[in-house]
mmCIF file of C-alpha atoms in Angstrom:
data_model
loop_
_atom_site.group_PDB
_atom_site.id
_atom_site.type_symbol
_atom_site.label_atom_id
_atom_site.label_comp_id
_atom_site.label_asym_id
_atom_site.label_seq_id
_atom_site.Cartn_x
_atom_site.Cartn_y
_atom_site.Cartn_z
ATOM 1 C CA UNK A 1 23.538 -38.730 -0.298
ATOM 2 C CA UNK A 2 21.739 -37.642 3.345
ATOM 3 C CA UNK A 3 20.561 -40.583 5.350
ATOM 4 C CA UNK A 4 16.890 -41.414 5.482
ATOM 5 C CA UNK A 5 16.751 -40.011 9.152
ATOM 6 C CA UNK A 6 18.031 -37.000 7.406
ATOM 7 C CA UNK A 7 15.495 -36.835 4.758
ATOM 8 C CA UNK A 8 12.806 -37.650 6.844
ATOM 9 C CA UNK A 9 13.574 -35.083 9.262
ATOM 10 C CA UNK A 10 13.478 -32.569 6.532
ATOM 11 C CA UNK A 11 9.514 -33.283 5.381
ATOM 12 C CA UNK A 12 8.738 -33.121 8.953
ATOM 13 C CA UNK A 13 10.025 -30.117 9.334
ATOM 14 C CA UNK A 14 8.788 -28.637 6.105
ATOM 15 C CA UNK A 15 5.707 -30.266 7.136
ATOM 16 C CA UNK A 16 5.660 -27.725 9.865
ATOM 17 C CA UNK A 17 6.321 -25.080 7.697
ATOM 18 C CA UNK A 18 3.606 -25.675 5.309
ATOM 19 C CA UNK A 19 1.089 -25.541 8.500
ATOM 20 C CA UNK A 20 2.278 -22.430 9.337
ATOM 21 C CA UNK A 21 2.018 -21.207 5.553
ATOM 22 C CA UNK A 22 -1.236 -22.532 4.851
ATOM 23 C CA UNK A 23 -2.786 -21.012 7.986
ATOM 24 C CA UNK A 24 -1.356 -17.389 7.509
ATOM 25 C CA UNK A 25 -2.482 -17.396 3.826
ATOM 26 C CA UNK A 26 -6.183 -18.055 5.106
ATOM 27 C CA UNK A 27 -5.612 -15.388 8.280
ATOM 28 C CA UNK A 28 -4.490 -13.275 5.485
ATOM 29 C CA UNK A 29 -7.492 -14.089 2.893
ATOM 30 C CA UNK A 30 -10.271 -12.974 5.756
ATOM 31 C CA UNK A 31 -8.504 -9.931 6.522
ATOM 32 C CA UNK A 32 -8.298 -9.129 2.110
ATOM 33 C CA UNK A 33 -11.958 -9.912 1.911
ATOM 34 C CA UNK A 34 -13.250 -7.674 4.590
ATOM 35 C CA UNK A 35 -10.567 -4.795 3.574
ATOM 36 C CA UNK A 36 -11.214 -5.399 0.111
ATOM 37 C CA UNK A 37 -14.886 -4.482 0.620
ATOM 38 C CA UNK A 38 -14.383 -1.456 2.421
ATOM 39 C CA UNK A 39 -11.724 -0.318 -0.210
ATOM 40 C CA UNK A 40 -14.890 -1.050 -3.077
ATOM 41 C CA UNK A 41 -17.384 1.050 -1.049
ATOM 42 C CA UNK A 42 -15.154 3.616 -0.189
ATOM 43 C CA UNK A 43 -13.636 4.269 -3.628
ATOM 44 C CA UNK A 44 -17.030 5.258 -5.717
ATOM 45 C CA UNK A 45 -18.185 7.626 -2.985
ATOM 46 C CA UNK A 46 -14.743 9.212 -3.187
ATOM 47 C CA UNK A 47 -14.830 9.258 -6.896
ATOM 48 C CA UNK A 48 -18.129 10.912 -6.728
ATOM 49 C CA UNK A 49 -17.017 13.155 -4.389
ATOM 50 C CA UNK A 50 -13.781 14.141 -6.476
ATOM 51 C CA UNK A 51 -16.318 14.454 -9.692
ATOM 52 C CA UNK A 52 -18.941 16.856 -8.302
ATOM 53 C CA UNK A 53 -15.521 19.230 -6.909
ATOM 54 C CA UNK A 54 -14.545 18.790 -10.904
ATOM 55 C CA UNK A 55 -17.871 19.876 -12.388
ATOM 56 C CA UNK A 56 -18.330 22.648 -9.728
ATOM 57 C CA UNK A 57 -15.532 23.936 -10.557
ATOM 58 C CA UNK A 58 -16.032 23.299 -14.243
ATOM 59 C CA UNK A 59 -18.644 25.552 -14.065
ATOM 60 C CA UNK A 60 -16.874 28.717 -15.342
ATOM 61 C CA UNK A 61 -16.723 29.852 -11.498
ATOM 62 C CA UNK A 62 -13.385 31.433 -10.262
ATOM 63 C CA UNK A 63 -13.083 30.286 -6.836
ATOM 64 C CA UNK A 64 -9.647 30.264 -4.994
ATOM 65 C CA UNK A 65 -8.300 28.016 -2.053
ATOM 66 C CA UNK A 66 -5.600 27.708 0.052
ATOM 67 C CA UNK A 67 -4.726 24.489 -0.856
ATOM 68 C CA UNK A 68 -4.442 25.316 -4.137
ATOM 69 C CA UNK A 69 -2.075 27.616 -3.624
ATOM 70 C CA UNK A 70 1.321 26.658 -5.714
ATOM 71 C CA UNK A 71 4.241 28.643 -4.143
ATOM 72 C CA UNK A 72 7.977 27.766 -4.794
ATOM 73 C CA UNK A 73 8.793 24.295 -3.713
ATOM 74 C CA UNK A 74 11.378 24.739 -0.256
ATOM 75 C CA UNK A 75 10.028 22.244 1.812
ATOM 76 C CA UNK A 76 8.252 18.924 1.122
ATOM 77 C CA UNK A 77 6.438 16.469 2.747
ATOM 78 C CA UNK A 78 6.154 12.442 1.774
ATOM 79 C CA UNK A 79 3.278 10.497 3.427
ATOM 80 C CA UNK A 80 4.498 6.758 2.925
ATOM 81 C CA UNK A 81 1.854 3.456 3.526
ATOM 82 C CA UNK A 82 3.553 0.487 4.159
ATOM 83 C CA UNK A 83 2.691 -2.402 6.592
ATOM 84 C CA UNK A 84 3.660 -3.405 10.880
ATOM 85 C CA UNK A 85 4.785 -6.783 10.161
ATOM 86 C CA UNK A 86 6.668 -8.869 7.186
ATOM 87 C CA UNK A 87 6.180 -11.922 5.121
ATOM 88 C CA UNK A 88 4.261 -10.088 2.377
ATOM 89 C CA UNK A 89 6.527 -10.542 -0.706
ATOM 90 C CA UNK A 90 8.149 -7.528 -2.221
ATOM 91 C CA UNK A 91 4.985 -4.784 -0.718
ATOM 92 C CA UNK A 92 7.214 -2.926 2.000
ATOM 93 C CA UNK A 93 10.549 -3.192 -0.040
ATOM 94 C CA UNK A 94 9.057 -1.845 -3.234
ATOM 95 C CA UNK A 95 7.628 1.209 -1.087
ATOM 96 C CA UNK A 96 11.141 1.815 0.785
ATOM 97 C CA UNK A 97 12.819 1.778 -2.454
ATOM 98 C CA UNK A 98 10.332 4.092 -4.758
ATOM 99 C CA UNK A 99 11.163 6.490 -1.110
ATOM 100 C CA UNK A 100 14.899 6.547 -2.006
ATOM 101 C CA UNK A 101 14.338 7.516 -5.489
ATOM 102 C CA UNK A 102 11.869 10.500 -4.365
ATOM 103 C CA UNK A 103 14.029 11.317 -1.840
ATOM 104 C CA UNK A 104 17.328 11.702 -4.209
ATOM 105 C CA UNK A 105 14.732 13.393 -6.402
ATOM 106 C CA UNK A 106 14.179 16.265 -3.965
ATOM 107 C CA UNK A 107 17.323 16.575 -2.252
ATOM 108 C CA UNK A 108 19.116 18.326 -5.163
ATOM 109 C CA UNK A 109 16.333 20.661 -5.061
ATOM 110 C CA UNK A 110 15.108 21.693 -1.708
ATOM 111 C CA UNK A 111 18.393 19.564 0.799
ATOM 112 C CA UNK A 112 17.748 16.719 2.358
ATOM 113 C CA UNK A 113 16.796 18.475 5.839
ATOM 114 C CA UNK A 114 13.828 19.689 4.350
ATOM 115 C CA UNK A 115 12.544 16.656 3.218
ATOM 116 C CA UNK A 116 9.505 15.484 5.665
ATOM 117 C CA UNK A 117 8.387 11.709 5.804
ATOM 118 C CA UNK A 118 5.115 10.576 6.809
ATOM 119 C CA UNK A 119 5.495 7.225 7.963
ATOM 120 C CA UNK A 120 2.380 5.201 8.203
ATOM 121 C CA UNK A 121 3.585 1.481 9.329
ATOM 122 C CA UNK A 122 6.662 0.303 11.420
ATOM 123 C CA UNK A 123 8.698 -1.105 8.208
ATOM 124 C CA UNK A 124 9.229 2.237 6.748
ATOM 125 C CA UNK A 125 9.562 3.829 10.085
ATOM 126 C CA UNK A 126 12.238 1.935 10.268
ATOM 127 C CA UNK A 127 13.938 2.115 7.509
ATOM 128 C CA UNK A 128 13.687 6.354 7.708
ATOM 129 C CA UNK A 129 15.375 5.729 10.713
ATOM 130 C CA UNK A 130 18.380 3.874 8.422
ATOM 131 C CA UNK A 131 18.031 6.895 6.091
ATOM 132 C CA UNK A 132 21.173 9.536 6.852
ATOM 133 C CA UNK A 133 19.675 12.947 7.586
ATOM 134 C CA UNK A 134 16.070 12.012 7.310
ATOM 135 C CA UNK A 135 13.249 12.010 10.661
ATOM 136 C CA UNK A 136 10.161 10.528 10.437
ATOM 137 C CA UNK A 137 7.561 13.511 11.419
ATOM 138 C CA UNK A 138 5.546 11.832 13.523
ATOM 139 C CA UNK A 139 4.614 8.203 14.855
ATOM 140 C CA UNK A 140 1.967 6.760 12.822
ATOM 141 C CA UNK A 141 2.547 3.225 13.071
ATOM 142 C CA UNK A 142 -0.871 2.458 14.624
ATOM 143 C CA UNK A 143 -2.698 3.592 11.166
ATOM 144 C CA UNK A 144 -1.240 0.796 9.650
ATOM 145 C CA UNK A 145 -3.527 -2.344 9.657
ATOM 146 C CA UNK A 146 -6.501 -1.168 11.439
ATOM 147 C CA UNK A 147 -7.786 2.284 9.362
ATOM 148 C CA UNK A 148 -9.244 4.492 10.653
ATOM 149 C CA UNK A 149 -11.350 7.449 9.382
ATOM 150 C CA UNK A 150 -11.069 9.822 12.524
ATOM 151 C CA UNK A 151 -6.781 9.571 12.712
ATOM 152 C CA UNK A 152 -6.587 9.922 8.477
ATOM 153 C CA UNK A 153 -8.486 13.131 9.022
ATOM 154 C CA UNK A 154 -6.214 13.860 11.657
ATOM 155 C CA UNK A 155 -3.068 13.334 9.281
ATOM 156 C CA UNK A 156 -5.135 15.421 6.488
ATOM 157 C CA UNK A 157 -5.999 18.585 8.752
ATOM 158 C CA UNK A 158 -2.235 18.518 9.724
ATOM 159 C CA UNK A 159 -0.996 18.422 6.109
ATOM 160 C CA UNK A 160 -4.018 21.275 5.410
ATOM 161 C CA UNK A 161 -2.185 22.798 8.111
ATOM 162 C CA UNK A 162 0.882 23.284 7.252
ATOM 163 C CA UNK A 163 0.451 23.615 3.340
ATOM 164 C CA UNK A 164 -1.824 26.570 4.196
ATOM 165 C CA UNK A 165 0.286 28.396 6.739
ATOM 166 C CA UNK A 166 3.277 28.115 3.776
ATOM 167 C CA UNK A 167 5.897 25.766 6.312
ATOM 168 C CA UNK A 168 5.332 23.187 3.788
ATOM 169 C CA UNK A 169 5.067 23.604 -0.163
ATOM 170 C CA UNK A 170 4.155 19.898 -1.744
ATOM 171 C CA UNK A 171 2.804 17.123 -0.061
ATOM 172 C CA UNK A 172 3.241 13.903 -2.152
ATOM 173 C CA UNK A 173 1.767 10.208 -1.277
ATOM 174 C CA UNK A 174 3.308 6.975 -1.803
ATOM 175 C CA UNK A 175 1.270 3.537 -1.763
ATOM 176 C CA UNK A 176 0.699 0.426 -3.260
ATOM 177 C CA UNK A 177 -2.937 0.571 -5.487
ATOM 178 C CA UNK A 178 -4.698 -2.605 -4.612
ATOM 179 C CA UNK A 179 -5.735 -3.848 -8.475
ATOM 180 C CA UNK A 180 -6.819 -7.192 -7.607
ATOM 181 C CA UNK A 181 -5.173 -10.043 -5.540
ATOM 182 C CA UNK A 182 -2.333 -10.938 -7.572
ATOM 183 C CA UNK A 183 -1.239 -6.941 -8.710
ATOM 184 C CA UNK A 184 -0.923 -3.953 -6.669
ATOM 185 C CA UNK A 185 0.647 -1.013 -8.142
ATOM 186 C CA UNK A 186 2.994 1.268 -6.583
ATOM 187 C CA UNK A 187 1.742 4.462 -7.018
ATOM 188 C CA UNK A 188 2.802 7.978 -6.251
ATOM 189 C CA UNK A 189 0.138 11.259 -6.258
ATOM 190 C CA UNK A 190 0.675 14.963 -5.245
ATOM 191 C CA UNK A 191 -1.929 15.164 -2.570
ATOM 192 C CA UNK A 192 -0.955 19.310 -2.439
ATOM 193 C CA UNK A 193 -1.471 21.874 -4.053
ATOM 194 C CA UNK A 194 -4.915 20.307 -5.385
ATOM 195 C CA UNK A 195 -5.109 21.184 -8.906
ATOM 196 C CA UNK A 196 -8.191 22.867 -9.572
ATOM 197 C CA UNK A 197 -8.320 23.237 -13.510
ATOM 198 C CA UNK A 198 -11.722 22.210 -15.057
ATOM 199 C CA UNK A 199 -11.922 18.791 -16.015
ATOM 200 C CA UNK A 200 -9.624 17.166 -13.814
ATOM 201 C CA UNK A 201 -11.350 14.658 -11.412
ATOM 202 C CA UNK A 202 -11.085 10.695 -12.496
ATOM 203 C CA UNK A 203 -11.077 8.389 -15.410
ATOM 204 C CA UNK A 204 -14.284 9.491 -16.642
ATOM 205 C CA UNK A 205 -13.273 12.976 -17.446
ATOM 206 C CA UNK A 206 -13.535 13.258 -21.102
ATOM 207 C CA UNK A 207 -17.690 12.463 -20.883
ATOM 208 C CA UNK A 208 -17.801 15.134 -17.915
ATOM 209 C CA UNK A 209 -16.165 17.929 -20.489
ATOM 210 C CA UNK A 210 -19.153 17.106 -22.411
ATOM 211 C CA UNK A 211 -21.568 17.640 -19.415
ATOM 212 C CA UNK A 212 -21.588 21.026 -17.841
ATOM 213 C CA UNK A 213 -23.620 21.882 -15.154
ATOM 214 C CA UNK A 214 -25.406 24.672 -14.231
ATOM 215 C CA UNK A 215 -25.227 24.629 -10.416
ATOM 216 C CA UNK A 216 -27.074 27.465 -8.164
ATOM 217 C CA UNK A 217 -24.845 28.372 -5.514
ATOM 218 C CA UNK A 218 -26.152 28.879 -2.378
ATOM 219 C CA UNK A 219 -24.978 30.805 0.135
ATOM 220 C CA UNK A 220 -21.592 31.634 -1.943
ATOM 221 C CA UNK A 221 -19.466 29.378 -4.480
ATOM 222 C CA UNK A 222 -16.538 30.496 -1.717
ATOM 223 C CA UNK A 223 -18.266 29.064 1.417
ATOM 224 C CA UNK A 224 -19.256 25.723 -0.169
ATOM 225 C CA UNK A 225 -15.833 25.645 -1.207
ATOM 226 C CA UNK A 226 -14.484 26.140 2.198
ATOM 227 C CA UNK A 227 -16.606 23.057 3.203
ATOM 228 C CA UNK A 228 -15.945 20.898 0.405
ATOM 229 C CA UNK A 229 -12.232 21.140 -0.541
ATOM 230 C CA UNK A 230 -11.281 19.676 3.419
ATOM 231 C CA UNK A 231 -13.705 17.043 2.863
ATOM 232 C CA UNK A 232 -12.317 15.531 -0.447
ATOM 233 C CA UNK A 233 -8.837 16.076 1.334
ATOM 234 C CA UNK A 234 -10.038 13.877 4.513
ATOM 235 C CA UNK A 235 -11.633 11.591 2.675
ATOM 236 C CA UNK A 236 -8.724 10.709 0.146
ATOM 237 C CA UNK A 237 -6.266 10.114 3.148
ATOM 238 C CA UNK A 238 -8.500 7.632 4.142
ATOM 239 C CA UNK A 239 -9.403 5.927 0.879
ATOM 240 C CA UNK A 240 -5.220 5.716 0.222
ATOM 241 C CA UNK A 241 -4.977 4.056 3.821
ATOM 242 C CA UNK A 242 -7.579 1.758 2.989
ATOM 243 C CA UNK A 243 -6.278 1.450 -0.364
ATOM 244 C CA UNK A 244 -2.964 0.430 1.250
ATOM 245 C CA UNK A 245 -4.163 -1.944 3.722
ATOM 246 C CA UNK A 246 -6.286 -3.885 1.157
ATOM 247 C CA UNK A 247 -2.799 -4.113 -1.066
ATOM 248 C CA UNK A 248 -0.911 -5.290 2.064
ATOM 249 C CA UNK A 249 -3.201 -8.120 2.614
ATOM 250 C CA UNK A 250 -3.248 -8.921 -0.797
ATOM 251 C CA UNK A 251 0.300 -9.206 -0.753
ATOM 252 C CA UNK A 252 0.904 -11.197 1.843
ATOM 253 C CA UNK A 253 -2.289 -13.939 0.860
ATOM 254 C CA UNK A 254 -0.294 -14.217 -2.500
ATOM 255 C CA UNK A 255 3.116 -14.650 -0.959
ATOM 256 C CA UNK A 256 2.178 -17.280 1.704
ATOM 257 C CA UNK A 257 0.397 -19.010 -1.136
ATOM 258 C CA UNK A 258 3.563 -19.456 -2.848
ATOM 259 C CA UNK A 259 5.165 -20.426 -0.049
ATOM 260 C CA UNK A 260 2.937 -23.374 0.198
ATOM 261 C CA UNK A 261 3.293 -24.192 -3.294
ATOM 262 C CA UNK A 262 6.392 -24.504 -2.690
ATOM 263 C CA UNK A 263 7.160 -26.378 0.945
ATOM 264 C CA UNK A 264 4.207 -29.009 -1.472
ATOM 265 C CA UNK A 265 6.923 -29.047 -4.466
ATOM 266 C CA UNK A 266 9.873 -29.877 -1.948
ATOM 267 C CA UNK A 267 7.863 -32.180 0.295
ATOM 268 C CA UNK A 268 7.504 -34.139 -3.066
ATOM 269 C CA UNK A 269 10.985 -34.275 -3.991
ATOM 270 C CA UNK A 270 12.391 -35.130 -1.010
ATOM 271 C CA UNK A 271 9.617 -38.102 -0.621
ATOM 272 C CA UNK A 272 10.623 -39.525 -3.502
ATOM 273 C CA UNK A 273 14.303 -38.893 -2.300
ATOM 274 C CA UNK A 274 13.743 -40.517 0.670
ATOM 275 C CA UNK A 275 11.391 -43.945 -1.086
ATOM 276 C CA UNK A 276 14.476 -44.267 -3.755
ATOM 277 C CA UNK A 277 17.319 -43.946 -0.949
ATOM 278 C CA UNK A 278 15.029 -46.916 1.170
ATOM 279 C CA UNK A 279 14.404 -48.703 -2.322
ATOM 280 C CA UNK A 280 17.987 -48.953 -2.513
ATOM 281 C CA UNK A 281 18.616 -49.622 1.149
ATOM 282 C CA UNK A 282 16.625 -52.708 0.842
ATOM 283 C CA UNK A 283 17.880 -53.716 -2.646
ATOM 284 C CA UNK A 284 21.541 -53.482 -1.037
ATOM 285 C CA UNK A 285 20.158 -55.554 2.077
ATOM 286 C CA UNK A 286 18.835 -58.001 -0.376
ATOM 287 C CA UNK A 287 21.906 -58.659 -2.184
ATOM 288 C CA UNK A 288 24.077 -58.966 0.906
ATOM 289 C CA UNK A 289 21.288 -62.033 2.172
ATOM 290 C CA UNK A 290 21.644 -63.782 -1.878
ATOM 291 C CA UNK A 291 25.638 -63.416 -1.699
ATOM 292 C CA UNK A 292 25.903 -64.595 2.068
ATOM 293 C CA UNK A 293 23.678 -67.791 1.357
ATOM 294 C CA UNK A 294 26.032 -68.611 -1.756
ATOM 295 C CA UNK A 295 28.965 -68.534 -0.021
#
C-alpha cells in the first residue's frame, strides 16, 4: 500500500489537474456559445439561399453551369476541417481516419498522386504530412479557429477555379456537423459538380416539389445564374468552417468535462485511501501504546 505522503501527493497533484480541466472546459464553453450562434444564424440564410437556387431551377428552366459540369473523375480534391490544438476527445482523430478511408477509396481509381488535400487546421496538416505520397495543397491552418468569410471565399473561388478550368474533377468536404454539445457528426459532401436536378436543396424538399414558382427572369435566367451559383458556393465554405469550428468547441467543452468528472471520481478514492491508510496508522499506533503499558 503507498504511504500517506504518497497518497497525498497524488490529490494534490490531481488537484492541479482538475484546475486546469475545469478552467479549459469554461474557456471552451464561451468560445461554443459565441460559435454556436454564428453557426444558427448562418445556417437558415444558407438554407434559404440553397432553396431559392432549388426552386429556380425547379422552374422548368434549362440553365447550364460550369460547376455543374460532371466530366470523368482523374483528379480529386478533399477539403478537410479539423482543429490547431488537441485535448478535444476523438474530433481530429475521427476526421484523420474517415481521410484514410477516402483516400484508399480514390487511389484505386484516379492514384494516389492525384489525390489533393485541403487542409484546414494544423492536426490534419500534419498528419497529410505522415501520409506516403500525399501534399497538403496549400497552408490553411489559420482558417481553423478564427473563420473567416473573406479567406472561405478565397478557398471557394480557388476550388471554382480549378473545377471549371477541368485540372480538377470532384471536390469532396470532410467535417464534423455540430448537432448539439454532446454529438457532432462526421460528415462527408461533394461540394463539386453541384447537382442541379429539380428538387434537390435541403430537408424540406418534398413540400417545395409541391410549390412551384413562377419566377420572371430578369435580365436572363443565365446571368442570374452566373451570380448566384458562386454565391451559394462561397457561402457553404463558410457555413462548413463555421460548422466545424462550432463542433470543435463542442468537442473539446465535453471532453474537459469528463476529465473533471473524472480527476472528482479519483480525488474521492484516493481520499478515502488516504483517511483508511491514517485510520489504520493510528489504530496500529494505538495498539503499540496498550501492549507497551502491559508489559
Amino acid at each position: 500500500m503507498a504511504s500517506l505522503k504518497e497518497v497525498k501527493g497524488r490529490i494534490n497533484s490531481i488537484h492541479g489537474t482538475l484546475k486546469i480541466t475545469s478552467a479549459m472546459k469554461m474557456v471552451a464553453s464561451s468560445k461554443l456559445h459565441k460559435a454556436q450562434e454564428a453557426i444558427e444564424n448562418m445556417l437558415p440564410y444558407e438554407r434559404r439561399l440553397h432553396r431559392m437556387l432549388s426552386n429556380f431551377l425547379g422552374a422548368e428552366l434549362s440553365v447550364e453551369s460550369p460547376f455543374a459540369v460532371k466530366r470523368e473523375v482523374k483528379k480529386v480534391a478533399v477539403v478537410v476541417f479539423a482543429s490547431n490544438s488537441s485535448l478535444c476527445g476523438g474530433f481530429n482523430a475521427n476526421v484523420i481516419r474517415h481521410l484514410n478511408e477516402v483516400v484508399a477509396e480514390y487511389e484505386p481509381k484516379v492514384g494516389r498522386e492525384n489525390i489533393l488535400i485541403y487542409p484546414v487546421g494544423r492536426k490534419v496538416a500534419d498528419a497529410v504530412k505522415k501520409m506516403e505520397g500525399l501534399t497538403a495543397a496549400g497552408n490553411y491552418q489559420h482558417m481553423s479557429g478564427k473563420p473567416n468569410y473573406q479567406e472561405a471565399a478565397d478557398l471557394a473561388a480557388e476550388l471554382m477555379t480549378r473545377f471549371a478550368n477541368g485540372e480538377i474533377q470532384q471536390v469532396e468536404l470532410l467535417y464534423n456537423h455540430f448537432k448539439s454539445t454532446s454529438s457532432q457528426v462526421l460528415t462527408r459532401e461533394i461540394y463539386l459538380p453541384l447537382d442541379l436536378s429539380a428538387g434537390h436543396a435541403d430537408e424540406k424538399g418534398e413540400e417545395q416539389e409541391t410549390m412551384q414558382a413562377d419566377y420572371l427572369i430578369e435580365p436572363s435566367p443565365e446571368q442570374v445564374m452566373e451570380e448566384l451559383l458562386p454565391k451559394v458556393l462561397r457561402m457553404k465554405m463558410y457555413t462548413v468552417l463555421l460548422d466545424s469550428t462550432a463542433s470543435e468547441h463542442a468537442a473539446r467543452t465535453m471532453a474537459m468535462q469528463i476529465a473533471t468528472d473524472n480527476a472528482n471520481d479519483l480525488i474521492q478514492e484516493l481520499t478515502l485511501i488516504y483517511n483508511k491508510s491514517r485510520q489504520q496508522a493510528i489504530t496500529n499506533e494505538l495498539l503499540d501504546i496498550v501492549g507497551g503499558s502491559m508489559s
